[in-house]
Structures are given as structure tokens and as C-alpha cells.
């Protein structure tokens, strides 16, 4: 059972009001009494209630995360569980809570942010899945809600961003495949409305153009397994089919690899495959997936820490630049067996 102020008052031989004054650093008790109360609280293992602290300071002691994803799809994306675990690990150290909201359409997403503010439920929010021309920036400015974003949108933003550069890793994946003799290298991209979906496609294009190769094998998908299957099927049915595919995340790459194997293609013999994220399951596939490293747990921890620092007035407002992800070569990529050119 949790230790209450009444328990501390009885142990220290004082009133509950005196305990409240002492533990909240307010005047009204002598130094000797304050010390006795603090010692009693320490011995009993008393911890402050976040609810009570919130009432006394007009702070919620909570951060918000609104995820605009289909609920059925959220559990299949390996990024978000690890990212949320990272946030929680930081918040638990500071006695903060996470308010997680799932929004399934744009209107629900805007309503979610407004409810968080109107109800005084959070002190700030973390924005993920940044979009090109992101309307949430203006909304949060209107609501005067502090925020940290994962990557920067092309929309001017006053909020601190956590950034990394996907370009080098995607370029390394394309160069790796070119070095294996591949000239027909496709890309199964994530939703192009997202900053990271578009940046990975552009990096793939630039890497091919730099090598004098066409970037004409692009399939637009949505970061989901079913999207990966549909895009892979369309690419492999082409008469000029690719001999290698660079996927924008591991989930689509895994689904694409499964589709290829069940339809008579060998991996990497007939088709080389690369992913992005380095989800834990990627190393256990057959063959293990060549992919690009990412650390969503670290992203979550850092996003929460930066936002807490910002709320405390101890962050300078500068963006945080994380080290670029690296290519991890495994068994799903190999020398080209034939050329369609």
C-alpha cells in the first residue's frame, strides 16, 4: 500500500498541513520540524503523487504521443513498440507519464491534440511520421503546445527536431548491389507524404543516377507488409523485372522476400533484397536480411529527454543530430545471376 501524507504526519507527530508545507518546500514550518518530516517521509518510503503535484503546479507531468496509424497495423510495425519503450524508460526516471492516443483519420488526429490541451492532460508532445507540408506544426503553434519532432518537415517549425541522414545508408545499399553486378535495382518506398519515405526514395534515385543507371523501377507502398507484397508482385511481374530491391523498411522487405520465395524465386540467387530499420527479427530470416541499422529505442529515450529539458528550460533549442545509420550486409544479397539489360 502506498505511503500517504497522513502516515508521514503520524510518524513525525505533526499535522497533515505541516507535512504538505514541508514536502512542497513552502514556508510555515520551522527548519527543525521540516527536517523531522523529511526524515520520516524518507524512512517510510513516501513518494510524491504526480496527480497531487499536477494540481499544485498546474503541470500534468505527462507527455503526449498521437500516432496516426490504423490500430491493426500499429502492432505489426517493429518501430513503434521499441520507440514507445524508449520514451517510457526516460519518463519513468523523471516520474512522468505517457499519454498515448491512436488517431485513425486526419480529423481524429487534430481532435486528439486539441483534447490533450483542453483537458490539460500533457505538458508537451512528441511528433512522429513528419510529413511534407505538415499541418500539425501550425496546429501546435496555435495550441501553444511544446513539442519535439522526429526529423524536420519542409514546413517552417519552431520545435527542436531529432534528425539523422538516411542518404548515406541508402547510397551504401545501392552501391553494395551495384558492386554485386546488379543494374536493375528497384525501390519499394514508404508513403511519399512522409519525410522519411520521400528522402529514402530520393537517395535511391540519386545513387542510381550517380552510377549512370536508370531509376525507373519505383513502387509506391505504405510501410505495411501487405503494401510490400503488392509492390513486390508488381515489380516481379514486369518483363524487365529487377534483380534487386531496396525496401524502405524491414516489414515490407520481409513480406517481399516471403512473396518471392513462395513464387519460385531464390533469394539472393534470383533476387537480392535490402531492408531498413534492423528490426530484431531481420537477422533470423532465411536468409538473414541485409538491412540498414536504426535504433528506435534510442530515438524514444532521446526524444523524451529533449522535451523534458525543453520544458525545464535547460535545452538550447538546437536540433539533435544522431549518427547516420549503417548498412548491415547479410545473406539476402548476392551476385547477380543474369542481366535484363
PDB file of N, CA, C and O in Angstrom, residues 288-318:
ATOM      1  N   UNK A 288      19.049 -14.437 -43.738  1.00  0.00           N
ATOM      2  CA  UNK A 288      19.005 -13.210 -42.923  1.00  0.00           C
ATOM      3  C   UNK A 288      19.012 -11.972 -43.811  1.00  0.00           C
ATOM      4  O   UNK A 288      19.648 -11.948 -44.862  1.00  0.00           O
ATOM      5  N   UNK A 289      18.295 -10.946 -43.362  1.00  0.00           N
ATOM      6  CA  UNK A 289      18.065  -9.768 -44.198  1.00  0.00           C
ATOM      7  C   UNK A 289      19.212  -8.767 -44.116  1.00  0.00           C
ATOM      8  O   UNK A 289      19.590  -8.315 -43.037  1.00  0.00           O
ATOM      9  N   UNK A 290      19.748  -8.426 -45.288  1.00  0.00           N
ATOM     10  CA  UNK A 290      20.646  -7.271 -45.373  1.00  0.00           C
ATOM     11  C   UNK A 290      19.797  -6.022 -45.144  1.00  0.00           C
ATOM     12  O   UNK A 290      18.772  -5.833 -45.793  1.00  0.00           O
ATOM     13  N   UNK A 291      20.218  -5.180 -44.210  1.00  0.00           N
ATOM     14  CA  UNK A 291      19.359  -4.060 -43.835  1.00  0.00           C
ATOM     15  C   UNK A 291      20.199  -2.879 -43.369  1.00  0.00           C
ATOM     16  O   UNK A 291      21.439  -2.942 -43.370  1.00  0.00           O
ATOM     17  N   UNK A 292      19.525  -1.833 -42.994  1.00  0.00           N
ATOM     18  CA  UNK A 292      20.169  -0.605 -42.532  1.00  0.00           C
ATOM     19  C   UNK A 292      19.805  -0.406 -41.069  1.00  0.00           C
ATOM     20  O   UNK A 292      18.628  -0.492 -40.698  1.00  0.00           O
ATOM     21  N   UNK A 293      20.805  -0.166 -40.255  1.00  0.00           N
ATOM     22  CA  UNK A 293      20.598  -0.109 -38.810  1.00  0.00           C
ATOM     23  C   UNK A 293      19.774   1.105 -38.406  1.00  0.00           C
ATOM     24  O   UNK A 293      19.862   2.172 -39.011  1.00  0.00           O
ATOM     25  N   UNK A 294      18.986   0.925 -37.382  1.00  0.00           N
ATOM     26  CA  UNK A 294      18.232   2.015 -36.774  1.00  0.00           C
ATOM     27  C   UNK A 294      18.050   1.648 -35.315  1.00  0.00           C
ATOM     28  O   UNK A 294      18.133   0.474 -34.959  1.00  0.00           O
ATOM     29  N   UNK A 295      17.820   2.623 -34.478  1.00  0.00           N
ATOM     30  CA  UNK A 295      17.703   2.346 -33.049  1.00  0.00           C
ATOM     31  C   UNK A 295      16.506   3.103 -32.484  1.00  0.00           C
ATOM     32  O   UNK A 295      16.648   4.153 -31.855  1.00  0.00           O
ATOM     33  N   UNK A 296      15.277   2.572 -32.698  1.00  0.00           N
ATOM     34  CA  UNK A 296      14.088   3.284 -32.228  1.00  0.00           C
ATOM     35  C   UNK A 296      14.041   3.439 -30.714  1.00  0.00           C
ATOM     36  O   UNK A 296      13.473   4.411 -30.206  1.00  0.00           O
ATOM     37  N   UNK A 297      14.646   2.510 -29.970  1.00  0.00           N
ATOM     38  CA  UNK A 297      14.688   2.652 -28.517  1.00  0.00           C
ATOM     39  C   UNK A 297      15.443   3.923 -28.139  1.00  0.00           C
ATOM     40  O   UNK A 297      15.007   4.705 -27.280  1.00  0.00           O
ATOM     41  N   UNK A 298      16.575   4.148 -28.802  1.00  0.00           N
ATOM     42  CA  UNK A 298      17.366   5.347 -28.535  1.00  0.00           C
ATOM     43  C   UNK A 298      16.609   6.607 -28.956  1.00  0.00           C
ATOM     44  O   UNK A 298      16.650   7.627 -28.261  1.00  0.00           O
ATOM     45  N   UNK A 299      15.924   6.541 -30.109  1.00  0.00           N
ATOM     46  CA  UNK A 299      15.137   7.688 -30.561  1.00  0.00           C
ATOM     47  C   UNK A 299      14.103   8.059 -29.502  1.00  0.00           C
ATOM     48  O   UNK A 299      13.886   9.242 -29.196  1.00  0.00           O
ATOM     49  N   UNK A 300      13.421   7.048 -28.944  1.00  0.00           N
ATOM     50  CA  UNK A 300      12.401   7.312 -27.943  1.00  0.00           C
ATOM     51  C   UNK A 300      12.978   7.917 -26.679  1.00  0.00           C
ATOM     52  O   UNK A 300      12.427   8.882 -26.134  1.00  0.00           O
ATOM     53  N   UNK A 301      14.076   7.340 -26.203  1.00  0.00           N
ATOM     54  CA  UNK A 301      14.711   7.866 -24.996  1.00  0.00           C
ATOM     55  C   UNK A 301      15.124   9.321 -25.184  1.00  0.00           C
ATOM     56  O   UNK A 301      14.880  10.176 -24.318  1.00  0.00           O
ATOM     57  N   UNK A 302      15.747   9.598 -26.321  1.00  0.00           N
ATOM     58  CA  UNK A 302      16.276  10.936 -26.552  1.00  0.00           C
ATOM     59  C   UNK A 302      15.169  11.953 -26.785  1.00  0.00           C
ATOM     60  O   UNK A 302      15.238  13.090 -26.304  1.00  0.00           O
ATOM     61  N   UNK A 303      14.123  11.550 -27.518  1.00  0.00           N
ATOM     62  CA  UNK A 303      13.006  12.467 -27.766  1.00  0.00           C
ATOM     63  C   UNK A 303      12.373  12.906 -26.455  1.00  0.00           C
ATOM     64  O   UNK A 303      12.087  14.100 -26.244  1.00  0.00           O
ATOM     65  N   UNK A 304      12.156  11.959 -25.553  1.00  0.00           N
ATOM     66  CA  UNK A 304      11.562  12.295 -24.256  1.00  0.00           C
ATOM     67  C   UNK A 304      12.506  13.170 -23.437  1.00  0.00           C
ATOM     68  O   UNK A 304      12.075  14.148 -22.809  1.00  0.00           O
ATOM     69  N   UNK A 305      13.793  12.842 -23.437  1.00  0.00           N
ATOM     70  CA  UNK A 305      14.770  13.609 -22.651  1.00  0.00           C
ATOM     71  C   UNK A 305      14.861  15.053 -23.144  1.00  0.00           C
ATOM     72  O   UNK A 305      14.916  15.993 -22.340  1.00  0.00           O
ATOM     73  N   UNK A 306      14.891  15.240 -24.462  1.00  0.00           N
ATOM     74  CA  UNK A 306      14.995  16.594 -25.020  1.00  0.00           C
ATOM     75  C   UNK A 306      13.749  17.411 -24.693  1.00  0.00           C
ATOM     76  O   UNK A 306      13.835  18.599 -24.340  1.00  0.00           O
ATOM     77  N   UNK A 307      12.577  16.790 -24.794  1.00  0.00           N
ATOM     78  CA  UNK A 307      11.347  17.515 -24.487  1.00  0.00           C
ATOM     79  C   UNK A 307      11.277  17.879 -23.002  1.00  0.00           C
ATOM     80  O   UNK A 307      10.870  18.991 -22.642  1.00  0.00           O
ATOM     81  N   UNK A 308      11.709  16.984 -22.131  1.00  0.00           N
ATOM     82  CA  UNK A 308      11.735  17.302 -20.700  1.00  0.00           C
ATOM     83  C   UNK A 308      12.701  18.449 -20.408  1.00  0.00           C
ATOM     84  O   UNK A 308      12.405  19.340 -19.602  1.00  0.00           O
ATOM     85  N   UNK A 309      13.859  18.420 -21.076  1.00  0.00           N
ATOM     86  CA  UNK A 309      14.818  19.521 -20.903  1.00  0.00           C
ATOM     87  C   UNK A 309      14.217  20.835 -21.397  1.00  0.00           C
ATOM     88  O   UNK A 309      14.414  21.898 -20.797  1.00  0.00           O
ATOM     89  N   UNK A 310      13.505  20.748 -22.500  1.00  0.00           N
ATOM     90  CA  UNK A 310      12.872  21.953 -23.054  1.00  0.00           C
ATOM     91  C   UNK A 310      11.842  22.507 -22.074  1.00  0.00           C
ATOM     92  O   UNK A 310      11.775  23.726 -21.843  1.00  0.00           O
ATOM     93  N   UNK A 311      11.051  21.635 -21.465  1.00  0.00           N
ATOM     94  CA  UNK A 311      10.041  22.069 -20.503  1.00  0.00           C
ATOM     95  C   UNK A 311      10.684  22.668 -19.259  1.00  0.00           C
ATOM     96  O   UNK A 311      10.126  23.570 -18.624  1.00  0.00           O
ATOM     97  N   UNK A 312      11.869  22.148 -18.912  1.00  0.00           N
ATOM     98  CA  UNK A 312      12.582  22.662 -17.742  1.00  0.00           C
ATOM     99  C   UNK A 312      13.389  23.904 -18.056  1.00  0.00           C
ATOM    100  O   UNK A 312      13.988  24.511 -17.160  1.00  0.00           O
ATOM    101  N   UNK A 313      13.434  24.294 -19.326  1.00  0.00           N
ATOM    102  CA  UNK A 313      14.189  25.479 -19.722  1.00  0.00           C
ATOM    103  C   UNK A 313      15.679  25.264 -19.793  1.00  0.00           C
ATOM    104  O   UNK A 313      16.454  26.227 -19.770  1.00  0.00           O
ATOM    105  N   UNK A 314      16.107  23.991 -19.906  1.00  0.00           N
ATOM    106  CA  UNK A 314      17.541  23.700 -19.914  1.00  0.00           C
ATOM    107  C   UNK A 314      18.041  23.247 -21.284  1.00  0.00           C
ATOM    108  O   UNK A 314      19.208  22.877 -21.416  1.00  0.00           O
ATOM    109  N   UNK A 315      17.171  23.286 -22.298  1.00  0.00           N
ATOM    110  CA  UNK A 315      17.617  22.921 -23.656  1.00  0.00           C
ATOM    111  C   UNK A 315      17.760  24.184 -24.486  1.00  0.00           C
ATOM    112  O   UNK A 315      16.923  25.088 -24.398  1.00  0.00           O
ATOM    113  N   UNK A 316      18.808  24.236 -25.307  1.00  0.00           N
ATOM    114  CA  UNK A 316      19.103  25.465 -26.055  1.00  0.00           C
ATOM    115  C   UNK A 316      18.291  25.621 -27.334  1.00  0.00           C
ATOM    116  O   UNK A 316      18.459  26.602 -28.066  1.00  0.00           O
ATOM    117  N   UNK A 317      17.422  24.652 -27.631  1.00  0.00           N
ATOM    118  CA  UNK A 317      16.575  24.763 -28.814  1.00  0.00           C
ATOM    119  C   UNK A 317      17.195  24.254 -30.089  1.00  0.00           C
ATOM    120  O   UNK A 317      16.538  24.215 -31.137  1.00  0.00           O
ATOM    121  N   UNK A 318      18.473  23.872 -30.045  1.00  0.00           N
ATOM    122  CA  UNK A 318      19.139  23.374 -31.241  1.00  0.00           C
ATOM    123  C   UNK A 318      18.694  21.947 -31.564  1.00  0.00           C
ATOM    124  O   UNK A 318      18.416  21.149 -30.663  1.00  0.00           O
TER     125      UNK A 318
END
